[in-house]
CSV table of C-alpha atoms in Angstrom, one decimal:
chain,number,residue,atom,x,y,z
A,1,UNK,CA,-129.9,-19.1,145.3
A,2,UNK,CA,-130.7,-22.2,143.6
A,3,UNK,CA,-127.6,-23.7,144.7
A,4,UNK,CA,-128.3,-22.9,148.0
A,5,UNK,CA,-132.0,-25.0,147.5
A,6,UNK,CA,-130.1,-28.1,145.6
A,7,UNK,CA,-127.4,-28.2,149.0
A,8,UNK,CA,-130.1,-27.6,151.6
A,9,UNK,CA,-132.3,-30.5,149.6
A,10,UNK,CA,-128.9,-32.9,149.3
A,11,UNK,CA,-128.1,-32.4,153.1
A,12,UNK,CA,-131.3,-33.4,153.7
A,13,UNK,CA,-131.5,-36.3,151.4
A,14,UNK,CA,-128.1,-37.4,153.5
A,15,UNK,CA,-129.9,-37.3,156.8
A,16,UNK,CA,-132.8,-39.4,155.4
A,17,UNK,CA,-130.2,-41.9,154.0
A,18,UNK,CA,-128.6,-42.1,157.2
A,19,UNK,CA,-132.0,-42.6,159.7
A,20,UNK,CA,-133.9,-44.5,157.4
A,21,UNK,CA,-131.8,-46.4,154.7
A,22,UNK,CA,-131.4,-46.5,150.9
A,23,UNK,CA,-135.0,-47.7,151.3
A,24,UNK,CA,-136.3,-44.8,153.1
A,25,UNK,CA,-135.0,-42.3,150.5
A,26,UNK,CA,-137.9,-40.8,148.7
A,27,UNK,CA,-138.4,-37.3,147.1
A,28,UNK,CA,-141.5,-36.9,149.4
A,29,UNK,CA,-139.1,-37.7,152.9
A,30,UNK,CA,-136.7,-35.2,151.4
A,31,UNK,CA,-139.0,-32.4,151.4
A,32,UNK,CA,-140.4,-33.5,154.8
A,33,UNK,CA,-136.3,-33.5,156.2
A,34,UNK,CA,-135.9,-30.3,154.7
A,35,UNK,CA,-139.5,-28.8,156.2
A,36,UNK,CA,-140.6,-28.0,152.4
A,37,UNK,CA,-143.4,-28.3,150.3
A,38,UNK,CA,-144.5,-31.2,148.7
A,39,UNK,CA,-142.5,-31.2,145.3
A,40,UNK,CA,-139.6,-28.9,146.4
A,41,UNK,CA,-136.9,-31.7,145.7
A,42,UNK,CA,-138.4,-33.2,142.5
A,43,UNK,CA,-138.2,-29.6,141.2
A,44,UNK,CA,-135.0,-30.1,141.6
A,45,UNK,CA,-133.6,-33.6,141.3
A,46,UNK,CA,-136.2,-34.6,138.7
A,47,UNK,CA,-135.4,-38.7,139.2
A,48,UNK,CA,-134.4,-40.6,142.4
A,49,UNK,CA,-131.0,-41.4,140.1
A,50,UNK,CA,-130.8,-37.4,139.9
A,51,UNK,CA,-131.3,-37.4,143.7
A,52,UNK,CA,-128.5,-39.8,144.7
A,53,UNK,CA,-126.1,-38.2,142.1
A,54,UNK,CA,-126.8,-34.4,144.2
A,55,UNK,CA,-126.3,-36.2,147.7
A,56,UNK,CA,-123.6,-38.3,146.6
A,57,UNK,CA,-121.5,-35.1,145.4
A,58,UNK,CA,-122.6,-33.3,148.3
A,59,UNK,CA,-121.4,-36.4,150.4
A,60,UNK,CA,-118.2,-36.5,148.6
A,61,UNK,CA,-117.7,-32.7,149.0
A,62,UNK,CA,-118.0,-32.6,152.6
A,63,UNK,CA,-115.6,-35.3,153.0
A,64,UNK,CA,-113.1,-33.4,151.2
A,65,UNK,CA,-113.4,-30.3,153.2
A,66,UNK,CA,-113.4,-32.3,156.8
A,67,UNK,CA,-110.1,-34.3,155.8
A,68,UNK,CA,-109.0,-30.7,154.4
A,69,UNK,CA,-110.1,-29.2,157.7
A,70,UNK,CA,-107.9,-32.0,159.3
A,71,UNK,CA,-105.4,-31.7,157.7
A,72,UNK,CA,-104.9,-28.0,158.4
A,73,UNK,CA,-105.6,-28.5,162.0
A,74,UNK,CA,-102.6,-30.7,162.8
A,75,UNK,CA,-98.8,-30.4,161.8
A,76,UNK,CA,-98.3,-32.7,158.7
A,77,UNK,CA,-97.3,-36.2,160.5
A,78,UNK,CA,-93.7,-36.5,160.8
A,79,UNK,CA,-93.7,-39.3,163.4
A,80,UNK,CA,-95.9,-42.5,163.7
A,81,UNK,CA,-97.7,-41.1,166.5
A,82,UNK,CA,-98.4,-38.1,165.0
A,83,UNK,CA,-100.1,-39.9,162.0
A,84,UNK,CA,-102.1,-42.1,164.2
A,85,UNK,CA,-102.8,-39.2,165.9
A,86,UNK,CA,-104.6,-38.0,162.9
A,87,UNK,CA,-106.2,-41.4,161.9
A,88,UNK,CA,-107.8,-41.7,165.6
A,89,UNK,CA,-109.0,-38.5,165.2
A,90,UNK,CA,-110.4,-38.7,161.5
A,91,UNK,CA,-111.6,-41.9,162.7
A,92,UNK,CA,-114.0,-41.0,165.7
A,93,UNK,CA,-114.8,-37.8,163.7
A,94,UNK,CA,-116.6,-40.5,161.5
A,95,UNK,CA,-118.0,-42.5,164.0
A,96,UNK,CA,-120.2,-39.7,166.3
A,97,UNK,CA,-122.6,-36.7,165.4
A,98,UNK,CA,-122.7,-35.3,161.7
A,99,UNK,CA,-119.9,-38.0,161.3
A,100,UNK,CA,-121.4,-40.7,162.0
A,101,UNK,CA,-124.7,-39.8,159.8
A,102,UNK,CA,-121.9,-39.3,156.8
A,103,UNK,CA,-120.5,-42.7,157.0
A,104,UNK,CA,-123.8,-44.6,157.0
A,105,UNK,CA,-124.9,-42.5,153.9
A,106,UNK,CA,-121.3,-43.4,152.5
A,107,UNK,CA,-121.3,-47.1,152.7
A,108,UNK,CA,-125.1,-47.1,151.8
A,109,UNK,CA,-123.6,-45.7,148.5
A,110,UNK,CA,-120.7,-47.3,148.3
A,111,UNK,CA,-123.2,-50.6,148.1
A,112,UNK,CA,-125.5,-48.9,145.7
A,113,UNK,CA,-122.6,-47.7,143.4
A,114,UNK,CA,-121.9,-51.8,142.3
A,115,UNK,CA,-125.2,-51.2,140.1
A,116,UNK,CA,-124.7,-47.3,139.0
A,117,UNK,CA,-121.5,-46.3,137.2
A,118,UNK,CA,-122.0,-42.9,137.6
A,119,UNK,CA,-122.1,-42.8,141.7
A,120,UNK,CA,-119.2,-45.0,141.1
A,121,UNK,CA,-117.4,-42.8,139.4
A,122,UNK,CA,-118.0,-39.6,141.8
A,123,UNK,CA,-117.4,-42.1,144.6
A,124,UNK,CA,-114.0,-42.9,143.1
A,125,UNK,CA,-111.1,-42.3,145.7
A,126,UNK,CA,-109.5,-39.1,144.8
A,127,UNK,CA,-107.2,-36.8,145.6
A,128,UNK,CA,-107.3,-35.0,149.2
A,129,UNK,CA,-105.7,-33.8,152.2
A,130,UNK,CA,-105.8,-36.7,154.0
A,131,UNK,CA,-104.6,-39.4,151.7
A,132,UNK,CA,-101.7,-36.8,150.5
A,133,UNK,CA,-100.6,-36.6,154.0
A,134,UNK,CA,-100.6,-40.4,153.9
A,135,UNK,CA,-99.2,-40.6,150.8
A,136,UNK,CA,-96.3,-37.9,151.7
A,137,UNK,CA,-95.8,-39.7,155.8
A,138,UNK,CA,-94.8,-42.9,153.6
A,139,UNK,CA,-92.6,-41.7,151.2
A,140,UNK,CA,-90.9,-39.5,153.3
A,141,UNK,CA,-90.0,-43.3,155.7
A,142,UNK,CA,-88.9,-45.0,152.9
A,143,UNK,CA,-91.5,-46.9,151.4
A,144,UNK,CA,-91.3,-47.1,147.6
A,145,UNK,CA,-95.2,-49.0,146.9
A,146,UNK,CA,-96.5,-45.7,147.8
A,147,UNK,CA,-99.8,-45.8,145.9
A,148,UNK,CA,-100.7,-49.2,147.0
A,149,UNK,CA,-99.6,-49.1,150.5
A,150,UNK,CA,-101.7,-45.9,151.0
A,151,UNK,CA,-105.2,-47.5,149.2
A,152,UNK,CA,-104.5,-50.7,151.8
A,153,UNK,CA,-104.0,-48.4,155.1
A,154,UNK,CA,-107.2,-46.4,154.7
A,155,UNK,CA,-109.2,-49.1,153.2
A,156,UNK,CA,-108.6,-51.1,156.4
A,157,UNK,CA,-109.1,-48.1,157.8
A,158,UNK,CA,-112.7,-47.9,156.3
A,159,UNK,CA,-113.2,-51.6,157.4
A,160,UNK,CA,-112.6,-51.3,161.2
A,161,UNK,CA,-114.7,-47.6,160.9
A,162,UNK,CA,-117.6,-50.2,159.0
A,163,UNK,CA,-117.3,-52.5,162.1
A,164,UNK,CA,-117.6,-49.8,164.8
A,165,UNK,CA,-120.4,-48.3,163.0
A,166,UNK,CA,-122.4,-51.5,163.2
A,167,UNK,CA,-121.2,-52.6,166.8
A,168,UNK,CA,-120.3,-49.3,168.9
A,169,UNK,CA,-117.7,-47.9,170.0
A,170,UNK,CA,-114.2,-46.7,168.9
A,171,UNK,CA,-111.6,-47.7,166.4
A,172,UNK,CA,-108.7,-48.8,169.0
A,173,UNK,CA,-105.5,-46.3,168.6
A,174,UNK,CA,-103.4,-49.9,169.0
A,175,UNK,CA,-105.5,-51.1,165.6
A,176,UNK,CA,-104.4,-47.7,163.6
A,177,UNK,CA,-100.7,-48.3,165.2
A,178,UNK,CA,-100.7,-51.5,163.9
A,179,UNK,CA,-102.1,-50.4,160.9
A,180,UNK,CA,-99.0,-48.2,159.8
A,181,UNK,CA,-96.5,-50.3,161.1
A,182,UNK,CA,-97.9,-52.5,158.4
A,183,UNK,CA,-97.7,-49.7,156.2
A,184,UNK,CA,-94.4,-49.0,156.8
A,185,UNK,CA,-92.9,-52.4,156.7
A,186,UNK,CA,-89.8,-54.0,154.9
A,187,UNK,CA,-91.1,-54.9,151.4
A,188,UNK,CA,-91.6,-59.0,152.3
A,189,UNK,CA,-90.1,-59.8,149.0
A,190,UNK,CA,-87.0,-59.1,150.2
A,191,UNK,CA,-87.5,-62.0,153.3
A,192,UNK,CA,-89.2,-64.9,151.7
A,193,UNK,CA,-88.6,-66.9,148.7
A,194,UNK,CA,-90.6,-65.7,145.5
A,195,UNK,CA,-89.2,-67.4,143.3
A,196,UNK,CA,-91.4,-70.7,143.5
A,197,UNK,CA,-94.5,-68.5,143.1
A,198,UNK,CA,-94.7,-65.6,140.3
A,199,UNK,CA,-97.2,-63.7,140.6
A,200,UNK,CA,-97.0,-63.5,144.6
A,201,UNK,CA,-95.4,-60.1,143.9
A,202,UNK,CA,-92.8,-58.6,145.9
B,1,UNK,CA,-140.7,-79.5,153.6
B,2,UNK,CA,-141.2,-76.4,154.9
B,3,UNK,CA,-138.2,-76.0,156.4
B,4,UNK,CA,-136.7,-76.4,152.9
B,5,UNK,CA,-139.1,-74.0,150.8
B,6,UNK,CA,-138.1,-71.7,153.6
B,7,UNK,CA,-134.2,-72.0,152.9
B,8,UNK,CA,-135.1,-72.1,149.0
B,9,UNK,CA,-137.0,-69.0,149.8
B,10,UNK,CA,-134.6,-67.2,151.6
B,11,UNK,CA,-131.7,-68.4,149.3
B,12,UNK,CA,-133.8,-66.1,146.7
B,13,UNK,CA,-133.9,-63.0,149.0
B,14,UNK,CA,-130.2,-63.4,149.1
B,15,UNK,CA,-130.1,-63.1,145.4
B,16,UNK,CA,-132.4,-60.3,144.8
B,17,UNK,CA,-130.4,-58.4,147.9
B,18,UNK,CA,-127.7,-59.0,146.2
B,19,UNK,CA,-129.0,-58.1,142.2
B,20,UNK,CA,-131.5,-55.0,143.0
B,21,UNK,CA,-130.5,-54.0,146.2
B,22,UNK,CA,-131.9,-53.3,149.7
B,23,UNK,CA,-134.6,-51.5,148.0
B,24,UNK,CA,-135.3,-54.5,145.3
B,25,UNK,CA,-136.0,-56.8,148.2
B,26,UNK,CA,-139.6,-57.3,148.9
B,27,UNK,CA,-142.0,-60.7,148.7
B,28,UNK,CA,-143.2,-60.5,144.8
B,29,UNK,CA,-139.4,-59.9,144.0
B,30,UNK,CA,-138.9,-63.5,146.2
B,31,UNK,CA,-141.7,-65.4,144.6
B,32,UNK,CA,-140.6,-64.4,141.0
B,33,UNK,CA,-136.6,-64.9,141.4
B,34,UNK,CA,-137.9,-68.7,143.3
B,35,UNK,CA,-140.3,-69.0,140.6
B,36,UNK,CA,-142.9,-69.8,142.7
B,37,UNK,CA,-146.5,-68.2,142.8
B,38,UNK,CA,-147.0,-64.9,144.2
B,39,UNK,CA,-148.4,-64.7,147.9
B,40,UNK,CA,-145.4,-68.2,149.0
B,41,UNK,CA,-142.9,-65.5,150.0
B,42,UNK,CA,-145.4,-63.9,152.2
B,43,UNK,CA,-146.6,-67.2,153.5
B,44,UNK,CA,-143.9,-68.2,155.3
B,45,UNK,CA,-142.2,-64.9,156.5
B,46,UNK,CA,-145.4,-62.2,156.5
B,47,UNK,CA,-143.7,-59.4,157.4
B,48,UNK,CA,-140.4,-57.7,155.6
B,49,UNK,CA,-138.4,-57.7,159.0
B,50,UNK,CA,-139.4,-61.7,159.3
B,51,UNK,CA,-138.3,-62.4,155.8
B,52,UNK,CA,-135.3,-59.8,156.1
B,53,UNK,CA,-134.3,-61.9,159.3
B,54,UNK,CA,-134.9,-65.5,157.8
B,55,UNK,CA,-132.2,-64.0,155.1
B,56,UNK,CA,-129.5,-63.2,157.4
B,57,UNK,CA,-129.7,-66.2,159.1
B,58,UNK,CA,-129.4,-68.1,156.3
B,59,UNK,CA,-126.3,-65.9,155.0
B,60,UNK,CA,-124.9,-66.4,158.5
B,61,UNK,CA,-125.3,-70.2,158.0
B,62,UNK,CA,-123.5,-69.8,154.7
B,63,UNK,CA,-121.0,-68.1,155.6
B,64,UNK,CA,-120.3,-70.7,158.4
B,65,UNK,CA,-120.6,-73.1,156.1
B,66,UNK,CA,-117.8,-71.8,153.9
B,67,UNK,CA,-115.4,-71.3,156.7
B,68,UNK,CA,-115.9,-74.4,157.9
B,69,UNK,CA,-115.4,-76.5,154.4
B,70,UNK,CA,-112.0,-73.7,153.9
B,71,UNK,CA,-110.8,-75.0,157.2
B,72,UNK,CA,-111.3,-78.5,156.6
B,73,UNK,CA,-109.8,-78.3,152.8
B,74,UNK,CA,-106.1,-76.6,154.4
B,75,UNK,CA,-104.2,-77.5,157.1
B,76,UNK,CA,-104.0,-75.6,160.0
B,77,UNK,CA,-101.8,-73.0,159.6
B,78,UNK,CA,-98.9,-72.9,160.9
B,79,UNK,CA,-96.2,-70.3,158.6
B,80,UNK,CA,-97.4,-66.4,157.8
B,81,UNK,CA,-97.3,-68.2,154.2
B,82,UNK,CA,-99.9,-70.8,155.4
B,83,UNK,CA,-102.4,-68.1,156.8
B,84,UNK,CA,-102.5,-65.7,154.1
B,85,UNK,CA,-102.6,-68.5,151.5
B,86,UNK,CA,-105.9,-69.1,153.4
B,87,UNK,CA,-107.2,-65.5,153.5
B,88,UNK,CA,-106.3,-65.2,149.9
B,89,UNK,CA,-108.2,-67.9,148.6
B,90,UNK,CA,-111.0,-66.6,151.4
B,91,UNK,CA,-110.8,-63.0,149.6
B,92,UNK,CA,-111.2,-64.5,146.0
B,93,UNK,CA,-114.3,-67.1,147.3
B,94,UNK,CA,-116.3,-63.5,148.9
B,95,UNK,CA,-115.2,-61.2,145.6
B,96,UNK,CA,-116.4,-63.8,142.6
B,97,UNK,CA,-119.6,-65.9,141.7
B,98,UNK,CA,-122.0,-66.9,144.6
B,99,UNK,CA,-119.3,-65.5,147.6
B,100,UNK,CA,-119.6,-62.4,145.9
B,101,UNK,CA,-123.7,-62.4,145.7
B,102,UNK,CA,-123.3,-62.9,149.6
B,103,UNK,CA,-120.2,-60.1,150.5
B,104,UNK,CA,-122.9,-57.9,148.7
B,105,UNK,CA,-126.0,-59.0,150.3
B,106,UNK,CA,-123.8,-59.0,154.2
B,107,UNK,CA,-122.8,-55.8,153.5
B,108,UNK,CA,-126.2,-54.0,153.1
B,109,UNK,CA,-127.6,-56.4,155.9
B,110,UNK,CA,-124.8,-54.9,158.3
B,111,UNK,CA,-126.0,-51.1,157.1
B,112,UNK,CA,-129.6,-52.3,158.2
B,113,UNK,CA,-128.8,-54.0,161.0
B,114,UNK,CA,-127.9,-50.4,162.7
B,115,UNK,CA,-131.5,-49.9,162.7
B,116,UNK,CA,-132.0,-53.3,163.8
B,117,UNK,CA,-131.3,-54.9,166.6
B,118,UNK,CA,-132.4,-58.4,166.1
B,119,UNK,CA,-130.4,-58.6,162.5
B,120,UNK,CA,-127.5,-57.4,164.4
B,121,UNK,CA,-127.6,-59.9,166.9
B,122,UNK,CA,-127.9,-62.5,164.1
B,123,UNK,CA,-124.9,-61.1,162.4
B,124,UNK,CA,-122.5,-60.8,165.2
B,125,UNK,CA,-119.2,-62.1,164.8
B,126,UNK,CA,-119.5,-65.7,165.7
B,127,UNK,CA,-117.5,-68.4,167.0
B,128,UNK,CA,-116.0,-70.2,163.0
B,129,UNK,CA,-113.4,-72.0,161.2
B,130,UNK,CA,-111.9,-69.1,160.1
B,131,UNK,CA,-111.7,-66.7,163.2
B,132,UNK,CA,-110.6,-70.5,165.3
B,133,UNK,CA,-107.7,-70.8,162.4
B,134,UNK,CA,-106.5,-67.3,163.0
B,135,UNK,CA,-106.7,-67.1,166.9
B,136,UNK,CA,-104.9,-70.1,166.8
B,137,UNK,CA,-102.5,-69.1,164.6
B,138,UNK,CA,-101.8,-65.7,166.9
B,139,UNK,CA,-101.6,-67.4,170.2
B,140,UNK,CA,-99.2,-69.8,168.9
B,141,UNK,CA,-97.2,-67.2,167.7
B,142,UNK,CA,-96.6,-65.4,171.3
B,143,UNK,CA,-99.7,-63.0,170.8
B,144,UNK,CA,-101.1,-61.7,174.4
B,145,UNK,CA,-103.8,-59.3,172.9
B,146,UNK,CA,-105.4,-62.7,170.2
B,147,UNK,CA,-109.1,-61.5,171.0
B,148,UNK,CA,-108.5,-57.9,169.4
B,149,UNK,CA,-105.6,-58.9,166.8
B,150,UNK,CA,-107.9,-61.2,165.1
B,151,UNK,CA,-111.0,-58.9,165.4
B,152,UNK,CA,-108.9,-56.1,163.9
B,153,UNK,CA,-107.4,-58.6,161.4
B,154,UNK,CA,-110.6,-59.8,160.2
B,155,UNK,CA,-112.5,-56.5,160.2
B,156,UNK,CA,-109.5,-55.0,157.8
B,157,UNK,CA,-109.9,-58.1,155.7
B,158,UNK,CA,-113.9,-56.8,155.1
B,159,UNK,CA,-112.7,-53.1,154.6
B,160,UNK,CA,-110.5,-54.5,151.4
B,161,UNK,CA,-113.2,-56.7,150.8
B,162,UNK,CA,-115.9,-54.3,150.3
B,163,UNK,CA,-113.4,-51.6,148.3
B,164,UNK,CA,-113.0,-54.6,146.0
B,165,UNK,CA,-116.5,-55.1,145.6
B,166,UNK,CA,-117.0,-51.7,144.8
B,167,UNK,CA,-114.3,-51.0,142.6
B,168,UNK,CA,-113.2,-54.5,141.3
B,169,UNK,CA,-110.0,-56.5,141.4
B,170,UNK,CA,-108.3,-58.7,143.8
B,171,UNK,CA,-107.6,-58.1,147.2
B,172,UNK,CA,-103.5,-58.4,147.1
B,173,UNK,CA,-101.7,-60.9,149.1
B,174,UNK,CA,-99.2,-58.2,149.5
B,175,UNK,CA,-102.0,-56.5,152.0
B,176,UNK,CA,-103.0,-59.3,153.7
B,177,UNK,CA,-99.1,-60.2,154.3
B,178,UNK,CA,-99.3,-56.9,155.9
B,179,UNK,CA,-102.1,-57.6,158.4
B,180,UNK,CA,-101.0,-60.3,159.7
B,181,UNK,CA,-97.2,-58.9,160.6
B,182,UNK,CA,-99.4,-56.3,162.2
B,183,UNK,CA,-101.0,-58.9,164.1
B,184,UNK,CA,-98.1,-60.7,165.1
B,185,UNK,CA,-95.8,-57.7,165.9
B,186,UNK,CA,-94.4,-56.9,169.8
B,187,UNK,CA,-97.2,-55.5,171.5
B,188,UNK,CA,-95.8,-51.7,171.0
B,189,UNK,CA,-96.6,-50.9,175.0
B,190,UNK,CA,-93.1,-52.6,176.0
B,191,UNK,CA,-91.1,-50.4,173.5
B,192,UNK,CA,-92.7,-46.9,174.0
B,193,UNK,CA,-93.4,-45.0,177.2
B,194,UNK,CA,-96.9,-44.8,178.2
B,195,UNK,CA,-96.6,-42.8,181.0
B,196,UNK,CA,-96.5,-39.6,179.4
B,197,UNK,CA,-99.7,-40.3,177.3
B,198,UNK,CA,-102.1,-42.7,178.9
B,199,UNK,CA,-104.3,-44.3,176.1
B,200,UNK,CA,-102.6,-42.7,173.6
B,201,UNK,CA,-100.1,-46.1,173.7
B,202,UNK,CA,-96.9,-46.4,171.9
């Protein structure tokens, strides 16, 4: 039952992050969100560090079960347009509704992790259903930077989601094409001279 | 001599944004990081949306700044090498020392400004050096689409940006090398058919 208490309070503290800002996040507008008494969330996030560490897990767990969701909801990507078919998706997922609200609480503490270790660390990308898919689509075309091709595709990803949260609208389909065809490209070392610059890697 | 206690002023919001956060910024945080008595920050911008306001549009002015001193200090690019020697050297200038202070404090000011529409319209992306460079660079190149490929371009450069921010480390030229074949590849609508998916383009 408890547990139940501590996810209502972190959903809540999630909705107040994404109307009102890091700024607006207080014990007191937590208990308001969540229609309880006065005191109900320091009871159980004693500090407002204990309170970002609950809604940042709770954040982080959500995500996991939407790109897990996603994941079982379409075939695993076996063609370009079938994996863009998923990005577009995952991408306007994040962009409207419950989304939407996620991914401003998720770059507020993205921002706020620079100071705190330990959101960093629970923040860290991990493991999941949507980055394995990723991660599989590229191997199985040939690309041998797996790891590093992946973290740049859905970190521009996260940029042009950043933009449209700001500005409206939608992450254009042509962007996310473009997106893996840059993914998926001939390693350039293999076109251009290197040689006159180490480091420039391959 | 207003005008420059303002700027001085504002240059110290930037720098408590960026050290303590969105929540660390108010007018006694100002006065103390300026070193100026308490009650100056509040003098010349009385309200936290005026002083949060005469910050961005000093960042914005920064920022311009930069771009424009990069595009002076390198020629006009005209190889892929050219461009992404100039986006590198952008990335490294926005991750380390003062550059990095600002990608911090523009980041949270973005977040705020979706609450606010007069910071937004102060942070719009803005005719610069560095978006001129890069639309150039496309429409030389044979790009039809140059208003959207650079947008998308730039907006993926923030998304690695901001994951380097968070998690530390250089933005690789190997990604950037990437973006901009993405950029410059065939517009995909003359290989694939359209007709069987409308919007959902090749």
């Amino acid at each position: 039952m408890a547990s139940d208490r501590r996810t209502l309070l972190a959903d809540a503290a999630l909705d107040v992050l994404a109307d009102e800002g890091i700024r607006g996040l207080t014990h007191r507008a937590v208990d308001r969100k969540a229609g309880m008494p006065t005191g109900t969330t320091s009871a159980y996030f004693r500090t407002r560090a204990a309170l970002l560490t609950g809604l940042v897990t709770r954040l982080v767990r959500l995500d996991q079960a939407e790109l897990h969701t996603l994941a079982e909801s379409l075939p695993p990507p076996r063609t370009v347009e079938e994996l863009v078919d998923g990005m577009v998706l995952l991408a306007r997922q994040r962009l409207t509704g419950e989304g939407r609200r996620r991914s401003l609480a998720r770059y507020a503490c993205a921002l706020e992790s620079v100071r705190d270790r330990e959101l960093r660390e629970i923040l860290v990308p991990r493991e999941n259903a949507g980055r394995d898919a990723v991660r599989l689509f590229l191997a199985a075309h040939g690309v041998t930077d797996v790891e590093n091709r992946s973290h740049t595709l859905l970190t521009c990803i996260d940029g042009l989601i950043f933009d449209r949260l700001v500005s409206g609208g939608e992450v254009p389909r042509e962007a996310l094409e473009g997106l893996v065809a840059a993914a998926l490209r001939q390693d350039p070392g293999i076109r251009s001279s290197r040689s006159s610059r180490p480091g420039a890697s391959p």
